[in-house]
Amino acid sequence: MNSATEDTLTIPEHVPRELVCEFDIWDEISAAGVCAHQRAARFHDELPPIFYVPKLGYLPGAWVPQKTEDLRRILRDTQTFSSQSTMPFAAMLGEHWKLIPLELDPPEHTKYRALINGLLSPNKVTAIEAAIRQHAGDLIDTFAANKRCNFNQEFADKFPTLIFLRLMGWPETEAPRFVKWTHTLVKSQDMEEVVGAVAQIRNYLMQKIQDSRANPVDDFTGYLLNSEVDGQLLTDDELLGYCFLVFIGGLDTVASSLGFHFMHLALHPEHQADLRANPDKIPIAVEELLRAYSIVNMRRIVTCDVEIRGVQMKAGDIVLISTELGNTDPEVFDDPCEVNFDRGDGNAPHMAFSFGAHRCVGSHLARRELRIALELWLQKVPVFRLAEDCNPVMRAAGVFGMDELIFEWD
Amino acid sequence: MKVVIDRNACAGHARCHELAPELFVLDDDGYIATDGFSVTTEAEKLALRSARACPERAIAIASDDKTHGQEQ
Ligand code: HEM
């Protein structure tokens, strides 16, 4: 999406020249291919702890704090660093709904968030674990005998989509269109195409909400239809905000994480061997992979002038929260680029799912999906590697992703 | 040894519960359901690990003599 116009590149006067990063960080990271995360980690040595980028893909310029401590402080101070209007989707359609609860700040956020915590709690995830296993196993069985698979197409895109549809109570046959919409949203460079997909998703979800109102069933939407905030039932726009968010938050993120995690194992047979021999290490390995291959970059808007680490930010400034950078801070993680399943107790908590009020509500589900995928793959597929004809394409953007992953095995 | 929990700081990561489900009980929403508790000597190490695993630093450890007046 090449809509960054000249004026978005104007650097505000209060930004000191020495803090401006001269290159496009996402282009730089994308160019590093399978070493993207290692490339990003070097920003810690090359750039100031808080630097400024004049643009971010098609998004306007932003501050980029790199230190975990600063990010933690920013994420906790939701009054100064607001989540409101940080996502472009409604605006693309000239509409005013928000992603809920993502684009709300406490105390509003707390009320809306409370409605969905219970739907995705660790216990709720445990209750659907058998179904998650079934989906993962069935998918792997479709290609295990082929000695080769197109990872995104045949597995990573489908798996979270099937779980999502189940969660929403919608038919599995809808999966292809959800996969297609997700692809357009995250990969298309064509603004018109993206707006078209956003409109289609919106219309689809609104239709589902209407159907649900007409014919209430006990699913995600049905539950929300009966939920109240401050004694008021939710509006259609609010329901749309929830559904749209679970859609963009729960599909591409899991698919992308799977891509990086499995790519790592394809490139590191010693790590595969370790997990094949010690499957009980899988949960801790998933945590380490989530840290080393973080994917989410969210934004906050500064509501009043504030100084962080001696850097003056002004009301209206945008701050990028790069979980990749926060999770490779050398002050927090020894050898941050090293993937080490044995970091053990000394390992500081990572921020792949963010800190504070907006902590990923799907984190328990995501973790379980990632663990089960790994566990069943290692059971059903022998030692796998990147296919010789495979040229993975790295995509740095709001959510990082790796395309064109093809694995083979003997 | 005593575990003291700042429930306002809990963001529901549930890392403590993952490590020590018997000690760190969650409510239906997946957030911590206790303000704290005493820990037996055998469970001390586990409690310390769980405290370190909290991304929000909501779990503090106090030795018994420092916690009077904080009986939960
Ligand atoms: C590995 C996969 C995933 C990663 C890395 C991830 C990461 C994140 C991050 C970093 C945030 C915080 C955003 C912010 O602070 O602005 C977030 C929020 C959120 N995530 Fe996830 N996520 C994943 C999977 C999921 C899944 C599976 C779902 C749904 C089923 C989901 C639903 C959400 C929702 C609804 C929010 C908004 C929470 C709020 O604003 O209070 N995510 N996620």
mmCIF file of C-alpha atoms in Angstrom, chain A residues 19 44 47-51 63-78 80-81 298 300 306-313 319-322 325-327 329 331-332 351 354-355, chain B residues 57:
data_model
loop_
_atom_site.group_PDB
_atom_site.id
_atom_site.type_symbol
_atom_site.label_atom_id
_atom_site.label_comp_id
_atom_site.label_asym_id
_atom_site.label_seq_id
_atom_site.Cartn_x
_atom_site.Cartn_y
_atom_site.Cartn_z
ATOM 1 C CA LEU A 19 17.123 10.547 16.724
ATOM 2 C CA HIS A 44 19.694 -2.123 19.691
ATOM 3 C CA LEU A 47 20.125 3.123 16.851
ATOM 4 C CA PRO A 48 19.322 5.188 19.955
ATOM 5 C CA PRO A 49 17.151 3.543 22.649
ATOM 6 C CA ILE A 50 14.279 5.680 21.387
ATOM 7 C CA PHE A 51 14.444 6.700 17.739
ATOM 8 C CA TRP A 63 8.663 7.006 17.805
ATOM 9 C CA VAL A 64 10.245 3.597 18.242
ATOM 10 C CA PRO A 65 11.282 2.843 21.831
ATOM 11 C CA GLN A 66 13.455 -0.276 21.952
ATOM 12 C CA LYS A 67 13.969 -0.882 25.656
ATOM 13 C CA THR A 68 11.690 -3.353 27.373
ATOM 14 C CA GLU A 69 11.465 -1.080 30.425
ATOM 15 C CA ASP A 70 10.298 1.897 28.356
ATOM 16 C CA LEU A 71 7.785 -0.252 26.499
ATOM 17 C CA ARG A 72 6.468 -1.602 29.772
ATOM 18 C CA ARG A 73 6.039 1.908 31.126
ATOM 19 C CA ILE A 74 4.271 3.066 27.956
ATOM 20 C CA LEU A 75 1.909 0.087 27.872
ATOM 21 C CA ARG A 76 0.999 0.635 31.501
ATOM 22 C CA ASP A 77 0.335 4.347 31.173
ATOM 23 C CA THR A 78 -2.816 4.076 29.087
ATOM 24 C CA THR A 80 -0.732 9.169 28.260
ATOM 25 C CA PHE A 81 -0.403 6.504 25.566
ATOM 26 C CA MET A 298 1.065 -2.089 17.811
ATOM 27 C CA ARG A 300 -0.215 4.172 20.749
ATOM 28 C CA VAL A 306 5.652 13.550 28.029
ATOM 29 C CA GLU A 307 9.336 12.786 28.433
ATOM 30 C CA ILE A 308 10.672 9.235 28.266
ATOM 31 C CA ARG A 309 14.373 8.539 28.738
ATOM 32 C CA GLY A 310 15.076 12.206 28.047
ATOM 33 C CA VAL A 311 13.128 12.177 24.783
ATOM 34 C CA GLN A 312 10.354 14.747 24.477
ATOM 35 C CA MET A 313 7.167 13.372 22.933
ATOM 36 C CA VAL A 319 4.540 5.454 19.297
ATOM 37 C CA LEU A 320 5.312 2.067 17.786
ATOM 38 C CA ILE A 321 5.425 -0.808 20.245
ATOM 39 C CA SER A 322 7.603 -3.385 18.561
ATOM 40 C CA LEU A 325 12.556 -5.111 19.729
ATOM 41 C CA GLY A 326 11.287 -5.383 23.297
ATOM 42 C CA ASN A 327 11.998 -9.095 23.274
ATOM 43 C CA ASP A 329 16.706 -6.058 24.492
ATOM 44 C CA GLU A 331 19.778 -5.685 28.946
ATOM 45 C CA VAL A 332 16.941 -8.119 29.577
ATOM 46 C CA MET A 351 6.166 -9.447 25.761
ATOM 47 C CA SER A 354 2.028 -7.367 25.234
ATOM 48 C CA PHE A 355 2.008 -6.140 28.820
ATOM 49 C CA ARG B 57 5.609 -8.192 38.398
#
